[in-house]
Amino acid sequence: MTTIHLTTKIKASKQIVFDTARDIDLHQKSVATSNEKAIAGVTSGLINQGETVTWRGKHFGFYLTHKTRITKMDLYDYFLDEMEEGKFKTFKHQHFFEEENGVIIMKDHMQYETPYGIFGELFDILFLEKHLTNFLLERNKILKETAEKNI
């Protein structure tokens, strides 16, 4: 199992940062390089607990779909999305939001397992972990820029 931990500091209110992080339209804008689109479930606006979104995007030259559900949400502090259908063996992404001296500390903890045994593990080590880290970094950059404009 691989875990990616990222921390992003954002100068905006906790509510703005939290809502920006669950905004489907903003997510699509932030991952435009993979041509990722919401194709089913919640396809626009804010996603809430119990709701699903199915993404379709181009990764490693292939169009892939990934369906997640928001399984837990504590407004403005935390939410968890977990894969229901997709190419991973397991996948969950925890989003934490804390306020510290007027700055929001947004933490991403993404945990996943690849299928295909040793071949999946090798693919993860060589390509996937770096790809997903860069994917999140770009997403968080756009999220930060957007949230800080909406103070």
Coordinates of N, CA and C in Angstrom, one line a residue:
M1 N 0.8 -1.2 0.0 CA 0.0 0.0 0.0 C 0.9 1.2 0.0
T2 N 0.5 2.2 -0.8 CA 1.3 3.5 -0.9 C 0.4 4.6 -0.3
T3 N 1.1 5.5 0.4 CA 0.5 6.6 1.0 C 1.2 7.9 0.6
I4 N 0.4 8.8 0.1 CA 1.0 10.1 -0.3 C 0.5 11.2 0.7
H5 N 1.4 11.9 1.3 CA 1.0 13.0 2.3 C 1.4 14.3 1.7
L6 N 0.5 15.2 1.6 CA 0.8 16.6 1.2 C 0.2 17.6 2.1
T7 N 0.8 18.7 2.3 CA 0.3 19.8 3.1 C 0.4 21.1 2.3
T8 N -0.8 21.8 2.3 CA -0.9 23.1 1.6 C -1.4 24.1 2.5
K9 N -0.7 25.3 2.6 CA -1.1 26.4 3.4 C -1.9 27.4 2.5
I10 N -3.1 27.8 3.0 CA -4.0 28.6 2.2 C -4.5 29.8 3.1
K11 N -4.3 31.0 2.6 CA -4.8 32.2 3.3 C -6.2 32.5 2.9
A12 N -7.2 31.8 3.5 CA -8.6 32.0 3.2 C -9.4 31.4 4.4
S13 N -10.7 31.6 4.4 CA -11.5 31.1 5.5 C -11.5 29.5 5.3
K14 N -11.8 28.9 6.4 CA -11.9 27.4 6.4 C -13.0 26.9 5.5
Q15 N -14.1 27.6 5.6 CA -15.3 27.3 4.8 C -15.0 27.4 3.3
I16 N -14.3 28.5 2.9 CA -14.0 28.6 1.5 C -13.0 27.5 1.0
V17 N -12.0 27.2 1.8 CA -11.1 26.2 1.4 C -11.7 24.8 1.4
F18 N -12.6 24.5 2.3 CA -13.3 23.2 2.4 C -14.2 23.1 1.1
D19 N -15.0 24.1 0.9 CA -15.9 24.1 -0.3 C -15.1 24.1 -1.6
T20 N -14.0 24.8 -1.7 CA -13.2 24.7 -2.9 C -12.7 23.3 -3.1
A21 N -12.3 22.6 -2.1 CA -11.7 21.3 -2.2 C -12.7 20.2 -2.7
R22 N -14.0 20.5 -2.5 CA -15.1 19.6 -2.9 C -15.9 20.1 -4.1
D23 N -15.3 21.1 -4.8 CA -16.0 21.7 -6.0 C -15.6 20.9 -7.2
I24 N -16.6 20.2 -7.8 CA -16.4 19.4 -9.0 C -15.9 20.2 -10.2
D25 N -16.4 21.4 -10.4 CA -16.0 22.2 -11.5 C -14.6 22.7 -11.4
L26 N -14.2 23.1 -10.2 CA -12.8 23.5 -10.0 C -11.8 22.3 -10.2
H27 N -12.2 21.1 -9.7 CA -11.4 19.9 -9.9 C -11.1 19.7 -11.4
Q28 N -12.2 19.8 -12.2 CA -12.0 19.6 -13.6 C -11.1 20.6 -14.2
K29 N -11.2 21.9 -13.7 CA -10.3 22.9 -14.2 C -8.8 22.6 -13.8
S30 N -8.6 22.1 -12.6 CA -7.3 21.9 -12.1 C -6.6 20.7 -12.7
V31 N -7.3 19.8 -13.3 CA -6.7 18.6 -13.8 C -6.9 18.6 -15.3
A32 N -6.9 19.7 -15.9 CA -7.2 19.8 -17.4 C -6.1 19.1 -18.2
T33 N -4.9 19.0 -17.7 CA -3.9 18.3 -18.5 C -4.2 16.8 -18.8
S34 N -5.0 16.2 -17.9 CA -5.4 14.8 -18.1 C -6.8 14.7 -18.8
N35 N -7.3 15.9 -19.1 CA -8.7 16.0 -19.7 C -9.7 15.3 -18.9
E36 N -9.6 15.4 -17.6 CA -10.5 14.7 -16.6 C -11.8 15.4 -16.6
K37 N -12.9 14.6 -16.7 CA -14.2 15.1 -16.7 C -15.1 14.3 -15.8
A38 N -16.0 15.0 -15.1 CA -17.0 14.2 -14.3 C -18.1 13.8 -15.2
I39 N -18.4 12.5 -15.3 CA -19.3 12.0 -16.3 C -20.5 11.3 -15.7
A40 N -20.6 11.1 -14.4 CA -21.7 10.5 -13.8 C -21.8 10.9 -12.3
G41 N -22.9 10.8 -11.7 CA -23.1 11.2 -10.3 C -23.1 12.7 -10.2
V42 N -22.5 13.3 -9.3 CA -22.4 14.7 -9.2 C -21.4 15.2 -10.2
T43 N -21.8 16.0 -11.2 CA -21.0 16.4 -12.3 C -20.7 17.9 -12.3
S44 N -21.2 18.6 -11.3 CA -21.0 20.0 -11.2 C -21.4 20.5 -9.7
G45 N -20.7 21.6 -9.3 CA -21.0 22.1 -8.0 C -20.3 21.3 -6.9
L46 N -20.8 21.4 -5.7 CA -20.2 20.8 -4.5 C -20.7 19.4 -4.2
I47 N -19.8 18.5 -4.0 CA -20.2 17.1 -3.7 C -20.4 17.0 -2.1
N48 N -21.3 16.2 -1.7 CA -21.6 16.0 -0.3 C -21.5 14.6 0.1
Q49 N -21.6 14.3 1.4 CA -21.5 13.0 2.0 C -22.6 12.1 1.3
G50 N -22.2 10.9 1.0 CA -23.1 9.9 0.4 C -23.2 10.0 -1.1
E51 N -22.7 11.1 -1.7 CA -22.8 11.2 -3.1 C -21.6 10.7 -3.8
T52 N -21.7 10.3 -5.1 CA -20.7 9.8 -5.9 C -20.3 10.7 -7.1
V53 N -19.1 10.5 -7.6 CA -18.7 11.2 -8.9 C -17.9 10.1 -9.6
T54 N -18.2 10.0 -10.9 CA -17.3 9.2 -11.8 C -16.5 10.1 -12.7
W55 N -15.2 9.9 -12.6 CA -14.3 10.7 -13.4 C -13.8 9.9 -14.6
R56 N -13.6 10.6 -15.7 CA -13.0 9.9 -16.9 C -11.8 10.8 -17.3
G57 N -10.6 10.3 -17.3 CA -9.5 11.1 -17.7 C -8.4 10.3 -18.4
K58 N -7.5 10.9 -19.0 CA -6.4 10.3 -19.8 C -5.2 10.3 -18.9
H59 N -4.7 9.1 -18.5 CA -3.5 8.8 -17.7 C -2.7 7.8 -18.4
F60 N -1.4 8.1 -18.6 CA -0.5 7.1 -19.2 C -1.0 6.7 -20.6
G61 N -1.6 7.6 -21.3 CA -2.1 7.3 -22.7 C -3.4 6.6 -22.8
F62 N -4.0 6.3 -21.7 CA -5.3 5.5 -21.7 C -6.4 6.4 -21.0
Y63 N -7.6 6.3 -21.5 CA -8.7 6.9 -20.9 C -9.2 5.9 -19.8
L64 N -9.3 6.4 -18.6 CA -9.7 5.5 -17.4 C -10.8 6.2 -16.7
T65 N -11.7 5.3 -16.1 CA -12.7 5.9 -15.2 C -12.5 5.5 -13.8
H66 N -13.0 6.3 -12.9 CA -12.7 6.2 -11.5 C -13.9 6.7 -10.7
K67 N -14.7 5.9 -10.1 CA -15.9 6.3 -9.3 C -15.6 6.3 -7.8
T68 N -15.8 7.5 -7.2 CA -15.6 7.6 -5.8 C -16.9 8.0 -5.1
R69 N -17.0 7.7 -3.8 CA -18.1 8.2 -3.0 C -17.5 8.9 -1.8
I70 N -18.2 10.0 -1.4 CA -17.8 10.7 -0.2 C -18.5 9.9 1.0
T71 N -17.6 9.2 1.7 CA -18.2 8.2 2.7 C -18.2 8.9 4.1
K72 N -17.4 9.9 4.3 CA -17.5 10.6 5.6 C -17.3 12.1 5.4
M73 N -18.0 12.9 6.2 CA -17.8 14.4 6.1 C -18.1 15.0 7.4
D74 N -17.2 15.8 7.9 CA -17.3 16.6 9.0 C -17.1 18.1 8.5
L75 N -18.2 18.8 8.3 CA -18.2 20.1 7.6 C -17.0 21.0 8.1
Y76 N -16.3 21.4 7.2 CA -15.2 22.3 7.3 C -13.9 21.8 8.0
D77 N -14.0 20.5 8.4 CA -12.8 19.9 9.0 C -12.2 18.7 8.3
Y78 N -13.1 17.9 7.6 CA -12.6 16.6 7.1 C -13.6 16.1 6.1
F79 N -13.1 15.4 5.1 CA -14.0 14.5 4.3 C -13.1 13.4 3.7
L80 N -13.8 12.3 3.4 CA -13.1 11.1 2.9 C -13.8 10.7 1.6
D81 N -13.0 10.5 0.5 CA -13.6 9.8 -0.7 C -12.9 8.5 -0.9
E82 N -13.7 7.5 -1.2 CA -13.2 6.1 -1.4 C -13.7 5.6 -2.8
M83 N -12.8 4.9 -3.4 CA -13.2 4.3 -4.7 C -14.2 3.2 -4.6
E84 N -15.2 3.3 -5.5 CA -16.2 2.2 -5.6 C -15.9 1.4 -6.9
E85 N -15.4 2.0 -7.9 CA -15.1 1.3 -9.2 C -13.9 2.0 -9.8
G86 N -13.0 1.2 -10.3 CA -11.8 1.8 -10.9 C -10.7 0.8 -11.1
K87 N -9.5 1.3 -11.4 CA -8.4 0.4 -11.7 C -7.5 0.1 -10.5
F88 N -7.7 0.7 -9.4 CA -7.0 0.4 -8.2 C -7.6 -0.8 -7.5
K89 N -6.7 -1.5 -6.7 CA -7.2 -2.5 -5.8 C -8.0 -1.9 -4.7
T90 N -7.4 -0.9 -4.0 CA -8.1 0.0 -3.0 C -7.6 1.4 -3.3
F91 N -8.5 2.3 -2.9 CA -8.1 3.8 -3.0 C -9.0 4.6 -2.0
K92 N -8.3 5.4 -1.2 CA -9.0 6.3 -0.4 C -8.2 7.6 -0.2
H93 N -8.9 8.7 -0.2 CA -8.3 10.0 -0.1 C -8.9 10.8 1.0
Q94 N -8.1 11.1 2.1 CA -8.6 11.8 3.2 C -8.2 13.3 3.0
H95 N -9.1 14.2 3.4 CA -8.9 15.6 3.3 C -9.1 16.2 4.7
F96 N -8.0 16.9 5.2 CA -8.1 17.5 6.5 C -7.9 19.0 6.4
F97 N -8.6 19.7 7.2 CA -8.6 21.2 7.2 C -8.4 21.7 8.7
E98 N -7.3 22.4 9.0 CA -7.1 23.0 10.3 C -6.7 24.4 10.1
E99 N -7.2 25.2 11.1 CA -6.8 26.6 11.1 C -5.7 26.9 12.1
E100 N -4.7 27.6 11.6 CA -3.5 27.9 12.4 C -3.1 29.4 12.2
N101 N -3.3 30.2 13.1 CA -2.9 31.7 13.0 C -3.5 32.3 11.7
G102 N -4.8 32.0 11.5 CA -5.5 32.6 10.3 C -5.2 32.0 9.0
V103 N -4.4 30.9 9.0 CA -4.1 30.2 7.7 C -4.7 28.8 7.8
I104 N -5.2 28.4 6.7 CA -5.8 27.0 6.7 C -4.7 26.0 6.3
I105 N -4.5 25.0 7.1 CA -3.5 23.9 6.7 C -4.4 22.8 6.1
M106 N -4.3 22.6 4.8 CA -5.0 21.5 4.2 C -4.1 20.4 4.0
K107 N -4.5 19.2 4.5 CA -3.6 18.0 4.4 C -4.4 17.0 3.5
D108 N -3.6 16.4 2.6 CA -4.1 15.3 1.8 C -3.4 14.0 2.2
H109 N -4.1 13.0 2.5 CA -3.6 11.7 2.8 C -4.3 10.7 1.8
M110 N -3.5 10.4 0.7 CA -4.1 9.5 -0.3 C -3.4 8.1 -0.1
Q111 N -4.2 7.1 0.0 CA -3.7 5.7 0.2 C -4.3 4.8 -0.9
Y112 N -3.5 4.0 -1.5 CA -4.0 3.1 -2.5 C -3.1 1.9 -2.6
E113 N -3.7 0.9 -3.3 CA -3.0 -0.4 -3.6 C -3.2 -0.6 -5.1
T114 N -2.2 -1.1 -5.7 CA -2.3 -1.4 -7.2 C -2.6 -2.9 -7.3
P115 N -3.3 -3.2 -8.4 CA -3.6 -4.6 -8.7 C -2.3 -5.2 -9.4
Y116 N -2.4 -6.4 -9.8 CA -1.4 -7.1 -10.7 C -0.1 -7.5 -9.9
G117 N -0.2 -7.7 -8.6 CA 0.9 -8.2 -7.9 C 2.2 -7.4 -8.0
I118 N 3.3 -8.1 -8.3 CA 4.6 -7.4 -8.3 C 4.7 -6.4 -9.5
F119 N 3.9 -6.7 -10.6 CA 4.0 -5.8 -11.7 C 3.3 -4.5 -11.4
G120 N 2.2 -4.5 -10.6 CA 1.5 -3.3 -10.1 C 2.4 -2.5 -9.2
E121 N 3.1 -3.2 -8.3 CA 4.0 -2.6 -7.4 C 5.2 -1.9 -8.1
L122 N 5.7 -2.6 -9.1 CA 6.8 -2.0 -9.9 C 6.3 -0.7 -10.6
F123 N 5.2 -0.8 -11.2 CA 4.6 0.3 -11.9 C 4.4 1.5 -11.0
D124 N 3.9 1.2 -9.8 CA 3.8 2.2 -8.7 C 5.1 2.9 -8.4
I125 N 6.1 2.1 -8.2 CA 7.4 2.6 -7.8 C 8.0 3.5 -8.9
L126 N 7.9 3.0 -10.1 CA 8.5 3.7 -11.3 C 7.8 4.9 -11.8
F127 N 6.4 4.8 -11.7 CA 5.6 5.9 -12.4 C 4.5 6.4 -11.6
L128 N 3.6 5.6 -11.0 CA 2.3 6.0 -10.5 C 2.4 6.9 -9.3
E129 N 3.2 6.6 -8.3 CA 3.3 7.5 -7.1 C 3.7 8.9 -7.5
K130 N 4.7 9.1 -8.4 CA 5.1 10.4 -8.8 C 4.0 11.1 -9.6
H131 N 3.3 10.3 -10.5 CA 2.2 10.9 -11.3 C 1.1 11.4 -10.4
L132 N 0.7 10.6 -9.4 CA -0.4 11.0 -8.5 C 0.0 12.2 -7.6
T133 N 1.3 12.2 -7.2 CA 1.8 13.3 -6.4 C 1.7 14.6 -7.2
N134 N 2.2 14.6 -8.4 CA 2.1 15.7 -9.3 C 0.7 16.2 -9.6
F135 N -0.2 15.2 -9.8 CA -1.6 15.4 -10.0 C -2.2 16.2 -8.8
L136 N -1.9 15.8 -7.6 CA -2.4 16.5 -6.4 C -1.8 17.8 -6.2
L137 N -0.5 17.9 -6.5 CA 0.2 19.2 -6.4 C -0.4 20.3 -7.3
E138 N -0.7 19.9 -8.5 CA -1.3 20.8 -9.5 C -2.7 21.2 -9.1
R139 N -3.4 20.2 -8.6 CA -4.8 20.4 -8.1 C -4.8 21.4 -6.9
N140 N -3.9 21.2 -6.0 CA -3.8 22.0 -4.8 C -3.3 23.5 -5.2
K141 N -2.5 23.6 -6.2 CA -2.0 24.9 -6.6 C -3.2 25.7 -7.1
I142 N -4.1 25.1 -7.9 CA -5.2 25.8 -8.5 C -6.2 26.1 -7.3
L143 N -6.4 25.1 -6.4 CA -7.3 25.3 -5.3 C -6.9 26.4 -4.4
K144 N -5.6 26.5 -4.1 CA -5.0 27.6 -3.3 C -5.3 28.9 -4.0
E145 N -4.9 29.1 -5.3 CA -5.1 30.3 -6.0 C -6.6 30.7 -6.0
T146 N -7.5 29.8 -6.2 CA -8.9 30.1 -6.3 C -9.4 30.5 -4.9
A147 N -9.1 29.8 -3.9 CA -9.6 30.1 -2.5 C -9.0 31.4 -2.0
E148 N -7.8 31.7 -2.3 CA -7.2 33.0 -1.9 C -7.8 34.2 -2.6
K149 N -8.3 34.0 -3.8 CA -9.0 35.1 -4.5 C -10.4 35.3 -4.0
N150 N -11.0 34.3 -3.3 CA -12.4 34.4 -2.8 C -12.4 34.8 -1.3
I151 N -11.4 35.4 -0.8 CA -11.4 35.7 0.6 C -12.5 36.7 1.0

